[in-house]
PDB file of C-alpha atoms in Angstrom:
ATOM      1  CA  MET D   1       6.055 -41.790 -29.895  1.00  0.00           C
ATOM      2  CA  ASP D   2       5.902 -38.722 -28.376  1.00  0.00           C
ATOM      3  CA  ASN D   3       2.270 -39.638 -27.222  1.00  0.00           C
ATOM      4  CA  VAL D   4       3.029 -42.348 -25.052  1.00  0.00           C
ATOM      5  CA  THR D   5       6.209 -40.831 -23.614  1.00  0.00           C
ATOM      6  CA  ASP D   6       3.384 -37.967 -22.778  1.00  0.00           C
ATOM      7  CA  ALA D   7       0.990 -41.133 -21.425  1.00  0.00           C
ATOM      8  CA  PHE D   8       3.132 -43.156 -19.207  1.00  0.00           C
ATOM      9  CA  LYS D   9       4.732 -39.643 -17.533  1.00  0.00           C
ATOM     10  CA  ASN D  10       1.222 -38.454 -16.919  1.00  0.00           C
ATOM     11  CA  VAL D  11       0.314 -41.987 -15.164  1.00  0.00           C
ATOM     12  CA  PHE D  12       3.649 -41.567 -13.630  1.00  0.00           C
ATOM     13  CA  LEU D  13       2.962 -38.076 -12.338  1.00  0.00           C
ATOM     14  CA  ALA D  14      -0.608 -39.065 -11.570  1.00  0.00           C
ATOM     15  CA  GLY D  15       0.164 -42.207  -9.276  1.00  0.00           C
ATOM     16  CA  VAL D  16       3.041 -39.784  -7.853  1.00  0.00           C
ATOM     17  CA  GLY D  17       0.447 -37.146  -6.622  1.00  0.00           C
ATOM     18  CA  ALA D  18      -2.008 -39.757  -5.504  1.00  0.00           C
ATOM     19  CA  LEU D  19       1.152 -41.675  -3.278  1.00  0.00           C
ATOM     20  CA  ALA D  20       1.822 -38.066  -1.846  1.00  0.00           C
ATOM     21  CA  LEU D  21      -1.682 -36.903  -0.885  1.00  0.00           C
ATOM     22  CA  GLY D  22      -1.909 -40.691   0.803  1.00  0.00           C
ATOM     23  CA  ALA D  23       0.742 -40.440   2.743  1.00  0.00           C
ATOM     24  CA  GLU D  24      -0.135 -36.960   3.752  1.00  0.00           C
ATOM     25  CA  LYS D  25      -3.516 -37.997   4.632  1.00  0.00           C
ATOM     26  CA  SER D  26      -2.043 -41.202   6.216  1.00  0.00           C
ATOM     27  CA  LYS D  27       0.249 -38.722   8.515  1.00  0.00           C
ATOM     28  CA  GLU D  28      -2.936 -36.936   9.390  1.00  0.00           C
ATOM     29  CA  LEU D  29      -4.422 -39.445  10.381  1.00  0.00           C
ATOM     30  CA  VAL D  30      -2.188 -40.948  12.944  1.00  0.00           C
ATOM     31  CA  ASP D  31      -1.208 -37.563  14.131  1.00  0.00           C
ATOM     32  CA  ASP D  32      -4.968 -37.081  14.749  1.00  0.00           C
ATOM     33  CA  LEU D  33      -4.997 -40.709  16.784  1.00  0.00           C
ATOM     34  CA  VAL D  34      -2.295 -39.654  19.071  1.00  0.00           C
ATOM     35  CA  ALA D  35      -3.568 -36.553  19.853  1.00  0.00           C
ATOM     36  CA  LYS D  36      -6.683 -38.643  21.021  1.00  0.00           C
ATOM     37  CA  GLY D  37      -4.020 -40.682  22.905  1.00  0.00           C
ATOM     38  CA  GLN D  38      -5.522 -43.672  21.025  1.00  0.00           C
ATOM     39  CA  ILE D  39      -2.165 -44.384  20.495  1.00  0.00           C
ATOM     40  CA  THR D  40       1.133 -43.631  21.895  1.00  0.00           C
ATOM     41  CA  VAL D  41       3.602 -41.275  19.730  1.00  0.00           C
ATOM     42  CA  GLU D  42       5.847 -44.432  19.301  1.00  0.00           C
ATOM     43  CA  GLN D  43       2.964 -46.457  17.822  1.00  0.00           C
ATOM     44  CA  GLY D  44       2.270 -43.039  15.680  1.00  0.00           C
ATOM     45  CA  LYS D  45       5.993 -42.948  14.325  1.00  0.00           C
ATOM     46  CA  ASP D  46       5.957 -46.863  13.759  1.00  0.00           C
ATOM     47  CA  MET D  47       2.914 -46.685  11.637  1.00  0.00           C
ATOM     48  CA  THR D  48       4.279 -43.292  10.019  1.00  0.00           C
ATOM     49  CA  ASP D  49       7.425 -44.909   9.437  1.00  0.00           C
ATOM     50  CA  ASP D  50       5.659 -48.284   7.595  1.00  0.00           C
ATOM     51  CA  LEU D  51       3.037 -45.788   5.586  1.00  0.00           C
ATOM     52  CA  VAL D  52       6.619 -44.076   4.162  1.00  0.00           C
ATOM     53  CA  SER D  53       8.278 -47.258   3.533  1.00  0.00           C
ATOM     54  CA  ARG D  54       4.888 -48.753   1.760  1.00  0.00           C
ATOM     55  CA  GLY D  55       4.496 -46.052  -0.248  1.00  0.00           C
ATOM     56  CA  ALA D  56       8.378 -45.913  -1.540  1.00  0.00           C
ATOM     57  CA  GLU D  57       7.889 -49.557  -2.310  1.00  0.00           C
ATOM     58  CA  ALA D  58       4.988 -48.747  -4.329  1.00  0.00           C
ATOM     59  CA  THR D  59       6.643 -45.623  -6.159  1.00  0.00           C
ATOM     60  CA  THR D  60       9.526 -48.337  -6.804  1.00  0.00           C
ATOM     61  CA  ARG D  61       7.369 -50.280  -8.197  1.00  0.00           C
ATOM     62  CA  LEU D  62       4.965 -47.792 -10.490  1.00  0.00           C
ATOM     63  CA  GLN D  63       8.507 -46.027 -11.564  1.00  0.00           C
ATOM     64  CA  ASP D  64       9.625 -49.969 -12.996  1.00  0.00           C
ATOM     65  CA  GLU D  65       6.147 -50.415 -13.748  1.00  0.00           C
ATOM     66  CA  ILE D  66       6.175 -48.001 -16.379  1.00  0.00           C
ATOM     67  CA  LEU D  67       9.644 -47.974 -17.932  1.00  0.00           C
ATOM     68  CA  ALA D  68       9.026 -51.267 -18.397  1.00  0.00           C
ATOM     69  CA  ALA D  69       5.764 -50.751 -20.824  1.00  0.00           C
ATOM     70  CA  ARG D  70       8.414 -47.632 -22.451  1.00  0.00           C
ATOM     71  CA  LEU D  71      10.631 -49.813 -23.296  1.00  0.00           C
ATOM     72  CA  ARG D  72       7.990 -52.127 -24.641  1.00  0.00           C
ATOM     73  CA  ALA D  73       7.090 -49.438 -27.043  1.00  0.00           C
ATOM     74  CA  MET D  74      10.496 -49.115 -28.442  1.00  0.00           C
ATOM     75  CA  THR D  75      12.055 -50.529 -31.290  1.00  0.00           C
ATOM     76  CA  LYS D  76      15.538 -52.197 -30.705  1.00  0.00           C
ATOM     77  CA  GLU D  77      17.693 -49.327 -31.777  1.00  0.00           C
ATOM     78  CA  GLN D  78      15.747 -47.413 -29.439  1.00  0.00           C
ATOM     79  CA  ARG D  79      16.419 -49.311 -26.963  1.00  0.00           C
ATOM     80  CA  ASP D  80      20.260 -50.087 -27.006  1.00  0.00           C
ATOM     81  CA  GLU D  81      19.932 -45.862 -27.802  1.00  0.00           C
ATOM     82  CA  TYR D  82      18.466 -45.486 -24.328  1.00  0.00           C
ATOM     83  CA  ALA D  83      20.358 -47.545 -22.507  1.00  0.00           C
ATOM     84  CA  ALA D  84      23.436 -46.000 -23.818  1.00  0.00           C
ATOM     85  CA  LYS D  85      22.079 -42.819 -23.252  1.00  0.00           C
ATOM     86  CA  VAL D  86      21.826 -43.915 -19.310  1.00  0.00           C
ATOM     87  CA  ALA D  87      24.984 -45.770 -18.999  1.00  0.00           C
ATOM     88  CA  GLU D  88      26.765 -42.684 -20.371  1.00  0.00           C
ATOM     89  CA  MET D  89      24.249 -40.399 -17.599  1.00  0.00           C
ATOM     90  CA  ALA D  90      25.358 -43.046 -14.947  1.00  0.00           C
ATOM     91  CA  VAL D  91      29.197 -42.588 -15.477  1.00  0.00           C
ATOM     92  CA  SER D  92      28.341 -38.896 -15.111  1.00  0.00           C
ATOM     93  CA  VAL D  93      26.473 -39.219 -11.663  1.00  0.00           C
ATOM     94  CA  SER D  94      29.546 -41.217 -10.530  1.00  0.00           C
ATOM     95  CA  GLU D  95      31.985 -38.551 -11.815  1.00  0.00           C
ATOM     96  CA  GLU D  96      30.070 -35.885 -10.010  1.00  0.00           C
ATOM     97  CA  GLU D  97      29.943 -37.889  -7.137  1.00  0.00           C
ATOM     98  CA  ALA D  98      33.096 -38.548  -6.737  1.00  0.00           C
ATOM     99  CA  ALA D  99      33.942 -34.767  -7.193  1.00  0.00           C
ATOM    100  CA  LYS D 100      31.603 -34.002  -4.332  1.00  0.00           C
ATOM    101  CA  GLN D 101      33.273 -36.226  -2.222  1.00  0.00           C
ATOM    102  CA  ALA D 102      37.012 -35.287  -3.111  1.00  0.00           C
ATOM    103  CA  GLU D 103      35.304 -31.512  -2.360  1.00  0.00           C
ATOM    104  CA  THR D 104      33.885 -32.465   1.336  1.00  0.00           C
ATOM    105  CA  ALA D 105      37.308 -34.080   2.044  1.00  0.00           C
ATOM    106  CA  GLU D 106      39.403 -31.549   1.171  1.00  0.00           C
ATOM    107  CA  VAL D 107      37.023 -29.066   3.363  1.00  0.00           C
ATOM    108  CA  GLU D 108      37.321 -31.184   6.234  1.00  0.00           C
ATOM    109  CA  ALA D 109      41.503 -31.485   5.979  1.00  0.00           C
ATOM    110  CA  ILE D 110      40.968 -27.471   5.989  1.00  0.00           C
ATOM    111  CA  GLN D 111      38.904 -27.597   8.770  1.00  0.00           C
ATOM    112  CA  GLN D 112      40.574 -29.844  10.854  1.00  0.00           C
ATOM    113  CA  GLN D 113      44.141 -28.042  10.113  1.00  0.00           C
ATOM    114  CA  ASP D 114      42.049 -24.648  10.896  1.00  0.00           C
ATOM    115  CA  GLY D 115      40.853 -26.057  14.586  1.00  0.00           C
ATOM    116  CA  ASP D 116      44.281 -27.746  14.985  1.00  0.00           C
ATOM    117  CA  GLU D 117      45.905 -23.775  14.625  1.00  0.00           C
ATOM    118  CA  VAL D 118      43.070 -22.629  17.259  1.00  0.00           C
ATOM    119  CA  ALA D 119      44.345 -25.147  19.258  1.00  0.00           C
ATOM    120  CA  GLU D 120      47.885 -24.132  18.829  1.00  0.00           C
ATOM    121  CA  GLY D 121      46.881 -20.540  19.330  1.00  0.00           C
ATOM    122  CA  GLU D 122      45.144 -21.082  22.637  1.00  0.00           C
ATOM    123  CA  THR D 123      47.656 -23.079  24.275  1.00  0.00           C
ATOM    124  CA  VAL D 124      50.325 -20.738  23.500  1.00  0.00           C
ATOM    125  CA  GLU D 125      47.985 -17.685  24.764  1.00  0.00           C
ATOM    126  CA  ALA D 126      46.973 -19.968  28.142  1.00  0.00           C
ATOM    127  CA  VAL D 127      51.446 -19.950  28.427  1.00  0.00           C
ATOM    128  CA  ALA D 128      51.244 -15.833  27.611  1.00  0.00           C
ATOM    129  CA  VAL D 129      48.645 -15.763  30.950  1.00  0.00           C
ATOM    130  CA  THR D 130      50.225 -17.820  32.979  1.00  0.00           C
ATOM    131  CA  ASP D 131      53.722 -15.508  32.623  1.00  0.00           C
ATOM    132  CA  THR D 132      52.041 -12.363  33.532  1.00  0.00           C
ATOM    133  CA  THR D 133      50.297 -14.171  36.421  1.00  0.00           C
ATOM    134  CA  ASP D 134      54.051 -15.355  37.862  1.00  0.00           C
ATOM    135  CA  GLU D 135      55.483 -12.193  37.060  1.00  0.00           C
ATOM    136  CA  ASP D 136      52.644 -10.241  39.205  1.00  0.00           C
ATOM    137  CA  LYS D 137      53.710 -12.337  42.326  1.00  0.00           C
TER     138      LYS D 137
END
């Protein structure tokens, strides 16, 4: 089983590497075309976005194919165990996201509170300056 997993891992990594290299070379080609004035900057951005999108789709498709092949190589018990492990991981990730969102909300609330206190302090200083100016008259 480990040999099969290692083989899938190697195929996956090779595919990702090829996609990354292809994306890098494609971006260089687009940049060269823009520099030579053969296409506009906007056309270059559109081409780059399209290439990135296609690369992401190909990566997702490759990941799905590798996962399907891995699952086919497993027994029913192994698939059930794997599914349970993935479910646990999904719950863990959801809990982590919820904790991060709560932390972000707390930080934003503190920043808002600090901003309100600074604004109130500026108002008090402005009043103090106005009173001093009136006394000088």
